[in-house]
CSV table of C-alpha atoms in Angstrom, one decimal:
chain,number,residue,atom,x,y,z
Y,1,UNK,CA,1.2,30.4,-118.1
Y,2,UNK,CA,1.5,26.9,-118.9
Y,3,UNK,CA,1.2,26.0,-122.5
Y,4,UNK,CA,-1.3,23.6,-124.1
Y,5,UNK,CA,-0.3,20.8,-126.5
Y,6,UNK,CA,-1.9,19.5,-129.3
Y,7,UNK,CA,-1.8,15.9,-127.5
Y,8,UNK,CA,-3.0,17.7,-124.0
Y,9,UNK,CA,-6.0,19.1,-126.2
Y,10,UNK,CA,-6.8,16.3,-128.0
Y,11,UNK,CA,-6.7,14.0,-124.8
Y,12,UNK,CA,-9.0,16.6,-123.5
Y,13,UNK,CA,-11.5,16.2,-125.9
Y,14,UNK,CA,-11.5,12.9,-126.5
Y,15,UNK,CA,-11.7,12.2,-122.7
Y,16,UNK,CA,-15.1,13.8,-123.0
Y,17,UNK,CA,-16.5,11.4,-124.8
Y,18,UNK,CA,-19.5,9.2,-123.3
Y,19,UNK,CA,-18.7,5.8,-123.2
Y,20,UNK,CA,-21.3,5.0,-126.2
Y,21,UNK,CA,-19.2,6.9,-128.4
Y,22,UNK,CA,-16.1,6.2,-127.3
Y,23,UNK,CA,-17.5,2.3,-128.0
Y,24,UNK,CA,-19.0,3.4,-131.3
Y,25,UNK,CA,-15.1,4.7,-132.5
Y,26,UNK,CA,-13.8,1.8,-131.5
Y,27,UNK,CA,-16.1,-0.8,-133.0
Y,28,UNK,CA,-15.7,1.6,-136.4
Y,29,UNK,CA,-11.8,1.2,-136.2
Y,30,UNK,CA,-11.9,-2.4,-135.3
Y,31,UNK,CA,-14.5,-3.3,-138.4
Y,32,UNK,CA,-12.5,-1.5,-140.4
Y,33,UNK,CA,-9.3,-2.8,-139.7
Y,34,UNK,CA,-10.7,-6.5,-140.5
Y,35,UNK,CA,-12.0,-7.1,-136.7
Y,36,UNK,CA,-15.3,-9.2,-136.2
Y,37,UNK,CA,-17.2,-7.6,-133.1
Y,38,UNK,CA,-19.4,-8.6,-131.0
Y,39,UNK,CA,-21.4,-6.6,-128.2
Y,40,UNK,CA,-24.0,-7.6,-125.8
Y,41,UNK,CA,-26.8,-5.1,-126.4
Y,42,UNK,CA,-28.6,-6.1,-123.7
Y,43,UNK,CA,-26.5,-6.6,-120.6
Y,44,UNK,CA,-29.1,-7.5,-118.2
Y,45,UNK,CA,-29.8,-10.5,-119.4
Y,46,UNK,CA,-26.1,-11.3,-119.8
Y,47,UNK,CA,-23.4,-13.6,-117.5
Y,48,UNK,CA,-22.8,-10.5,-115.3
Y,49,UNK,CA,-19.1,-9.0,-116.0
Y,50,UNK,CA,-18.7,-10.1,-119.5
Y,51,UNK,CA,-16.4,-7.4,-121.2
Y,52,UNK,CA,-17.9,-5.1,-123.5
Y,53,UNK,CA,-16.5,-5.7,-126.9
Y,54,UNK,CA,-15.5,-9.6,-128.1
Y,55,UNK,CA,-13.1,-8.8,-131.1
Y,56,UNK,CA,-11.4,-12.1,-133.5
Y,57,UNK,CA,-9.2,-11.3,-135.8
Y,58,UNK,CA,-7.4,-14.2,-138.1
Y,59,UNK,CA,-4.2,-12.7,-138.1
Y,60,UNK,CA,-4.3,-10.9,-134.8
Y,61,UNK,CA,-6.4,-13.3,-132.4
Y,62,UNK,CA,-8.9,-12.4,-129.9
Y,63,UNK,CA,-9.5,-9.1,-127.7
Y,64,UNK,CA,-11.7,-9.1,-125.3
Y,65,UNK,CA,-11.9,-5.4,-124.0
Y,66,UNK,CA,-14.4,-3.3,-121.1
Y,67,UNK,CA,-14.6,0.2,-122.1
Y,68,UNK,CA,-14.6,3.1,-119.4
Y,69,UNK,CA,-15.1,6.3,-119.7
Y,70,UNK,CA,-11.7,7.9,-117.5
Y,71,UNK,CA,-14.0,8.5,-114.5
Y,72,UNK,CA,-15.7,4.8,-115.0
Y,73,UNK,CA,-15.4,2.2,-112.7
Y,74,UNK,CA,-14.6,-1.5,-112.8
Y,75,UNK,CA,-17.4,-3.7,-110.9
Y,76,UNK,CA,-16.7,-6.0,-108.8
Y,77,UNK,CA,-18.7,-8.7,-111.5
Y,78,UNK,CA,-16.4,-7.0,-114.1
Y,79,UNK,CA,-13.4,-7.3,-112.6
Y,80,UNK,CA,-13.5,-11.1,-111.8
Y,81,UNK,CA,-14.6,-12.2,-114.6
Y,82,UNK,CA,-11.5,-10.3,-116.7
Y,83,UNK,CA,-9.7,-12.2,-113.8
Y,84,UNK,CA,-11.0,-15.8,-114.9
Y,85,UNK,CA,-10.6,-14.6,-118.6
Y,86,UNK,CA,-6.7,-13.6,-117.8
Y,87,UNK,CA,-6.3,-16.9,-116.2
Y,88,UNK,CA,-7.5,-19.2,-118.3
Y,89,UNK,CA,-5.2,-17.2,-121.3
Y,90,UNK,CA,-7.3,-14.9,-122.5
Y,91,UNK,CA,-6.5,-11.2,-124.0
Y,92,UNK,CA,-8.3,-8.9,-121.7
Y,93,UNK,CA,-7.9,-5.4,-120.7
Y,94,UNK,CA,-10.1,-1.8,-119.9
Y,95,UNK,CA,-9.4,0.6,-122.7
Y,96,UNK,CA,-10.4,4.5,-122.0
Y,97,UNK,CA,-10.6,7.3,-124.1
Y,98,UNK,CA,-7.1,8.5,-122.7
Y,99,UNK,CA,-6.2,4.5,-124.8
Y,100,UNK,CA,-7.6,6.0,-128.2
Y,101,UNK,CA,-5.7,9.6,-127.7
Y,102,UNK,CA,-2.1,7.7,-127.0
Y,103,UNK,CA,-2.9,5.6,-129.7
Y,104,UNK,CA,-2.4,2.6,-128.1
Y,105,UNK,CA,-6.0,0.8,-129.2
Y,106,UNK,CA,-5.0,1.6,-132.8
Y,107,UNK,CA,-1.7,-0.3,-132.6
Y,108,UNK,CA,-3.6,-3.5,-130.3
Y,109,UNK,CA,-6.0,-3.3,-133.2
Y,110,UNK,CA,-3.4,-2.7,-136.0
Y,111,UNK,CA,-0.1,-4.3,-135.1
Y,112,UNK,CA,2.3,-3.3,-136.7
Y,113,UNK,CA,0.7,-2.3,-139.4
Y,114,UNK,CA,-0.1,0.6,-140.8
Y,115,UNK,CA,0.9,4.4,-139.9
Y,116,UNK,CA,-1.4,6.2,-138.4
């Protein structure tokens, strides 16, 4: 019988998370951490495919980031315009929840700082 980990449960849980909370955590963490976020609250009457989450920092810079659930999909209107954004030099990238288990969006938001 294969035996669970602590990470493997906590991965499973977190991956469970709807993509409004999963947001929610990371906007928390990000204002915490010194972050000023921004987030279109009403989409549809956005430039389509703007990333979810517009995040300065004045040490660390800019994040732009589209938040997925781990089953979520990129759209077509999503995925050019992180293309254009990436281009043109910009910091852009799909965080899921599996993102906020490894700790990997702590450390983007946190470099070097801090130990969790």
């Amino acid at each position: 019988m294969p035996t669970t980990t602590a990470a493997d449960w906590r991965l499973e849980q977190i991956s469970k998370w709807p993509e409004k909370t999963f947001q929610q955590q990371v906007i928390n963490l990000a204002r915490q951490l010194g972050w000023w976020v921004y987030h279109t609250y009403r989409s549809d009457r956005s430039t389509p495919g703007f990333p979810d989450l517009y995040m300065a920092h004045p040490e660390h810079g800019i994040l732009l980031r589209e938040l997925k659930t781990e089953k979520g999909r990129i759209s077509p209107a999503q995925r050019d315009a992180m293309a254009v954004i990436e281009k043109a030099g910009g910091d852009v990238a799909v965080w899921r929840p599996r993102h906020w288990a490894s700790r990997e969006i702590h450390e983007a938001l946190n470099p070097g700082g801090r130990n969790w």
